[in-house]
XYZ file of C-alpha atoms in Angstrom:
382
model
C 0.000 0.000 0.000
C 2.846 2.408 0.882
C 4.593 1.773 -2.435
C 1.327 2.275 -4.330
C 0.661 5.545 -2.501
C 4.195 6.836 -3.085
C 4.014 5.963 -6.762
C 0.655 7.687 -7.222
C 1.784 10.820 -5.414
C 5.042 11.032 -7.345
C 3.075 11.014 -10.613
C 1.576 14.346 -9.577
C 4.609 16.042 -8.038
C 7.323 18.055 -9.743
C 10.049 20.397 -8.518
C 11.523 23.626 -9.904
C 14.112 26.081 -8.680
C 12.472 29.049 -10.409
C 8.889 29.976 -11.222
C 10.030 30.886 -14.731
C 10.904 27.233 -15.369
C 8.942 25.992 -18.397
C 7.720 22.981 -16.417
C 5.956 25.331 -14.015
C 4.760 27.727 -16.731
C 3.312 24.890 -18.793
C 1.596 23.475 -15.729
C -0.082 26.814 -14.919
C -1.138 27.256 -18.540
C -2.630 23.760 -18.413
C -4.743 24.333 -15.280
C -5.629 28.026 -15.648
C -8.197 28.099 -18.505
C -11.827 28.764 -17.609
C -11.030 30.001 -14.118
C -12.870 33.045 -12.816
C -11.158 33.119 -9.426
C -7.619 32.090 -8.480
C -7.053 31.813 -4.744
C -3.544 31.739 -3.316
C -3.680 30.643 0.309
C -0.488 31.597 2.055
C 1.593 30.880 5.052
C 1.948 34.443 6.268
C 5.410 35.865 6.747
C 7.468 34.368 3.891
C 8.667 36.175 0.773
C 7.988 33.361 -1.660
C 4.198 33.775 -1.533
C 4.557 37.257 -3.007
C 6.919 35.912 -5.688
C 4.435 33.139 -6.461
C 1.442 35.507 -6.676
C 3.401 37.838 -8.937
C 4.269 34.948 -11.244
C 0.667 33.764 -11.388
C -0.554 37.296 -12.116
C 1.909 37.633 -14.997
C 0.884 34.262 -16.452
C -2.898 34.794 -16.317
C -3.124 38.552 -16.893
C -3.546 37.843 -20.602
C -6.720 35.898 -19.759
C -8.446 38.931 -18.254
C -7.193 38.884 -14.652
C -6.472 42.437 -13.510
C -7.911 42.452 -9.994
C -5.993 41.414 -6.874
C -7.901 40.873 -3.641
C -5.908 41.036 -0.400
C -6.414 40.467 3.334
C -7.136 44.074 4.391
C -10.205 46.252 4.683
C -11.252 48.441 1.764
C -9.618 51.591 3.130
C -6.229 49.921 3.611
C -6.426 48.387 0.116
C -7.199 51.821 -1.331
C -4.200 53.355 0.423
C -1.934 50.486 -0.684
C -3.067 50.980 -4.280
C -2.418 54.725 -4.048
C 1.094 54.054 -2.756
C 1.705 51.432 -5.447
C 0.784 54.032 -8.084
C 3.092 56.682 -6.618
C 6.544 57.500 -7.972
C 8.246 55.849 -4.976
C 5.924 53.103 -3.681
C 8.171 51.609 -1.003
C 9.142 55.060 0.276
C 5.457 55.943 0.621
C 4.721 52.611 2.299
C 7.598 53.048 4.734
C 6.294 56.494 5.647
C 2.793 55.285 6.478
C 4.224 52.311 8.373
C 6.352 54.721 10.432
C 3.372 56.981 11.122
C 1.008 54.101 11.922
C 3.087 51.075 12.984
C 1.352 47.682 12.640
C -1.746 49.322 11.124
C -1.556 47.235 7.940
C -0.401 43.703 8.830
C 0.822 41.169 6.247
C 1.810 43.875 3.721
C 4.271 46.094 5.634
C 7.239 44.954 3.548
C 8.996 45.758 0.284
C 8.468 42.307 -1.245
C 4.698 42.646 -1.447
C 5.025 46.111 -2.978
C 6.848 44.482 -5.899
C 3.593 42.589 -6.434
C 1.338 45.617 -5.942
C 3.331 47.850 -8.299
C 3.309 45.105 -10.920
C -0.479 44.787 -10.679
C -1.174 48.512 -11.044
C 1.481 48.931 -13.777
C -0.572 46.475 -15.853
C -3.770 48.428 -15.298
C -4.958 46.374 -12.337
C -6.623 47.334 -9.079
C -6.691 46.099 -5.492
C -9.689 44.956 -3.452
C -9.662 44.601 0.332
C -12.418 42.404 1.762
C -11.303 41.660 5.315
C -12.023 43.280 8.653
C -10.273 46.391 9.918
C -7.422 45.030 12.039
C -7.111 46.110 15.666
C -4.035 48.329 15.304
C -5.582 50.017 12.261
C -8.168 52.104 14.117
C -5.628 54.966 14.288
C -5.241 54.953 10.504
C -8.981 54.908 9.799
C -9.788 57.584 12.367
C -7.002 59.743 10.954
C -8.457 59.254 7.464
C -11.868 60.419 8.662
C -10.349 63.411 10.449
C -8.319 64.603 7.468
C -10.804 63.843 4.689
C -14.202 64.726 6.110
C -15.950 68.071 5.556
C -18.318 67.236 8.399
C -17.099 69.460 11.253
C -18.942 67.479 13.934
C -17.454 64.203 12.729
C -13.993 65.774 12.411
C -14.047 66.975 16.020
C -14.971 63.568 17.420
C -12.631 61.525 15.214
C -9.699 63.846 15.985
C -10.144 63.247 19.690
C -10.616 59.511 19.160
C -7.500 59.297 17.033
C -5.511 60.838 19.897
C -7.023 58.311 22.308
C -6.233 55.498 19.883
C -2.584 56.609 19.651
C -2.307 56.645 23.453
C -3.891 53.196 23.666
C -1.490 51.856 21.037
C 1.517 53.186 22.955
C 0.183 51.592 26.137
C -0.378 48.315 24.304
C 3.248 48.236 23.152
C 4.520 49.150 26.617
C 2.438 46.466 28.324
C 2.775 43.974 25.454
C -0.977 43.521 25.636
C -3.475 43.409 22.781
C -6.235 44.137 25.299
C -4.961 47.707 25.668
C -5.673 48.504 22.019
C -8.297 51.167 21.347
C -10.582 48.654 19.650
C -11.748 47.471 23.081
C -12.766 51.027 23.976
C -14.881 51.391 20.838
C -18.293 50.983 22.458
C -21.764 50.991 20.954
C -22.388 54.350 22.624
C -19.272 55.809 21.038
C -20.234 54.390 17.646
C -23.723 55.872 17.927
C -22.245 59.297 18.672
C -20.279 59.135 15.419
C -23.292 58.014 13.395
C -25.321 60.856 14.930
C -23.101 63.392 13.112
C -24.748 62.304 9.823
C -21.642 61.087 7.978
C -21.777 60.563 4.215
C -22.059 57.107 2.637
C -18.292 56.440 2.484
C -17.778 57.581 6.078
C -20.754 55.536 7.258
C -19.237 52.424 5.693
C -15.874 53.008 7.390
C -17.655 53.343 10.738
C -19.749 50.238 10.081
C -16.543 48.277 9.465
C -15.092 49.516 12.772
C -18.184 48.346 14.606
C -18.165 44.940 12.906
C -14.487 44.317 13.590
C -15.048 45.214 17.247
C -17.700 42.505 17.315
C -15.371 39.967 15.678
C -12.468 40.605 18.037
C -14.914 40.495 20.933
C -15.796 36.902 20.071
C -12.121 35.981 20.070
C -11.488 37.658 23.421
C -14.392 35.765 24.970
C -13.122 32.493 23.437
C -16.123 32.148 21.129
C -13.844 30.984 18.328
C -16.514 29.627 15.994
C -18.366 32.965 16.002
C -15.082 34.818 15.612
C -14.338 32.920 12.400
C -17.912 32.628 11.116
C -18.768 36.334 11.475
C -15.435 37.288 9.915
C -16.111 34.919 7.021
C -19.558 36.388 6.478
C -18.076 39.890 6.515
C -15.535 38.902 3.862
C -18.360 37.604 1.667
C -20.343 40.802 2.140
C -17.338 43.021 1.408
C -16.509 40.955 -1.678
C -20.073 41.326 -2.936
C -19.819 45.104 -2.716
C -16.807 45.135 -5.026
C -18.217 42.426 -7.280
C -21.556 44.159 -7.896
C -19.716 47.319 -8.894
C -17.371 45.374 -11.189
C -20.344 43.732 -12.908
C -21.299 47.124 -14.339
C -18.254 46.969 -16.607
C -17.667 43.213 -16.971
C -20.227 40.386 -16.892
C -17.630 37.977 -15.460
C -14.946 39.789 -13.419
C -11.824 37.694 -12.866
C -9.981 38.042 -9.571
C -6.785 36.715 -7.982
C -6.823 36.413 -4.186
C -3.820 36.488 -1.834
C -5.160 35.459 1.567
C -4.247 33.339 4.553
C -4.528 29.647 3.694
C -7.723 29.054 5.672
C -9.475 31.720 3.545
C -8.525 29.930 0.318
C -10.107 26.528 0.911
C -12.841 24.841 -1.045
C -15.353 23.212 1.324
C -15.038 23.280 5.102
C -12.019 25.351 6.131
C -9.410 24.675 8.811
C -11.450 26.890 11.154
C -14.571 24.799 10.465
C -16.534 27.381 8.497
C -17.514 27.709 4.850
C -15.292 30.673 4.156
C -15.373 33.262 1.383
C -13.276 30.902 -0.776
C -15.975 28.231 -0.785
C -18.532 30.894 -1.706
C -16.306 31.910 -4.619
C -16.013 28.325 -5.822
C -19.803 28.114 -6.086
C -20.118 31.567 -7.659
C -17.682 30.509 -10.373
C -19.831 27.452 -11.090
C -22.877 29.718 -11.371
C -20.984 31.572 -14.096
C -20.102 28.284 -15.889
C -16.484 28.686 -14.824
C -14.126 27.297 -12.183
C -12.084 28.469 -9.226
C -8.469 27.428 -8.704
C -7.215 27.012 -5.129
C -3.509 27.037 -4.228
C -1.866 26.591 -0.858
C 1.674 27.961 -0.636
C 3.658 27.168 2.518
C 7.237 26.721 3.587
C 8.742 23.321 4.248
C 11.425 24.979 6.329
C 13.257 28.256 6.606
C 12.596 31.558 8.335
C 9.300 33.379 8.855
C 8.226 36.823 10.043
C 6.063 36.249 13.108
C 2.673 37.902 13.414
C 3.181 38.702 17.093
C 4.482 42.300 17.356
C 5.516 41.663 20.955
C 7.935 38.859 20.079
C 11.518 39.573 21.134
C 12.779 38.472 17.717
C 10.199 38.985 14.937
C 11.929 36.450 12.668
C 12.183 32.799 13.654
C 13.225 29.521 12.089
C 10.569 26.936 11.331
C 10.124 23.423 9.982
C 6.620 22.446 8.866
C 7.489 18.860 7.959
C 5.663 17.315 10.904
C 2.484 19.197 10.008
C 2.285 17.594 6.568
C 0.281 14.422 5.865
C 2.396 11.360 6.588
C 2.522 10.446 2.887
C 4.290 13.723 2.088
C 6.510 13.521 5.151
C 7.917 10.274 3.758
C 8.880 12.051 0.534
C 10.347 15.243 1.995
C 13.907 13.929 2.105
C 13.800 13.601 -1.694
C 12.739 17.207 -2.316
C 15.838 19.124 -3.374
C 14.633 22.118 -5.367
C 13.175 25.420 -4.199
C 9.514 24.747 -5.045
C 7.704 21.425 -4.745
C 4.398 21.421 -6.640
C 1.782 18.805 -5.753
C -1.185 18.627 -8.115
C -3.909 17.488 -5.726
C -7.012 17.614 -7.898
C -6.296 14.403 -9.891
C -6.015 12.487 -6.597
C -9.667 12.997 -5.643
C -10.918 9.999 -7.556
C -8.549 7.789 -5.528
C -9.576 9.328 -2.192
C -12.706 7.315 -1.438
C -10.907 4.255 -0.111
C -8.138 3.792 2.415
C -5.257 4.586 0.113
C -4.684 8.026 1.657
C -4.683 9.291 5.239
C -7.539 11.541 6.361
C -5.052 14.386 6.693
C -4.009 14.099 3.060
C -7.646 13.810 1.970
C -8.341 17.153 3.630
C -5.627 18.787 1.526
C -6.833 17.013 -1.611
C -10.362 18.376 -1.320
C -9.547 21.803 0.161
C -6.999 22.754 -2.489
C -6.224 21.998 -6.118
C -2.471 22.567 -5.839
C -0.080 22.477 -2.895
C 3.203 24.385 -3.264
C 5.914 23.710 -0.688
C 8.903 26.020 -0.382
C 12.356 24.830 0.638
C 14.487 27.256 2.664
C 11.773 29.931 2.786
C 12.899 33.507 3.412
C 11.241 35.684 6.031
C 9.580 38.909 4.995
C 11.488 41.945 6.272
C 9.112 44.511 7.775
C 9.523 48.213 7.142
C 11.510 49.972 9.880
């Protein structure tokens, strides 16, 4: 049985040292036709996911893909796109990161701006469908303060922005997420902002602040299912807002997604919800098309940690033991930079006992698994 499993897996695995290798290019050209959505589920904190997304964008741009959806809220995505279009994108990004540290997680590094500038240079745009992250309240309140013509709203948001800055400083000093301003954003405070009669754009920004406060509240109270489920529903709702607008110009908008791996699954996700990615897979079917789901993760290497309080933000890792046992047995033979496992053809063989349940989960959640040898950590802006 082991020999049969190894043989079957090896038929659908290849390795390359560069994403320009014709073996990889031909493979992507083979599996990319008739896709409306391409989802790249990432291990956060490694450079290679940005390289991979950039390569995919270049290969499928000719097929009508010019939209990149990322794991931020709409306001952060808009600001990232503005910086990507500027004369000095990384300089602009460094400046906003210095002014509002940790406000835009995942994308506070030069590597991802190579991707963003490539997208906009080809006429593309960015969508942001996630929640407003907890350290981002300062950025959004500052945006409202500086952009609004509503004097009542400006007065309140200016004062709140100052409070949010103080809370952020206290959070860093105490190394405590609970000190962030998000936990002081009460319903009463929200109502006072809404009472100033903000315009439609401002109302939406405030609605996102309220919703993200709800989501983080579930996490703090250890209601983890609700934390993930409500966040997933928000991502679907935010996607729909962009999608309905895009439909005015294109009957079948095509979008590439760069999200955490759990948000890129088909079927039940790792957090036990039917995430935005599963919704997209069904929407593509409705449009007589397909969705393509990648997972890109390091085998070993270095990673930028998501914990801002860590003494050393970069740490070594080895994900081998987290892989299905069938892949663990093959790891020693993987010598090149990228190991590509085409999972979709294995589904027909997954109804018996040939594969472990762990491998079956990968096979049905994703179409392609990409493992990275000697992954490099993202380097955050100073």
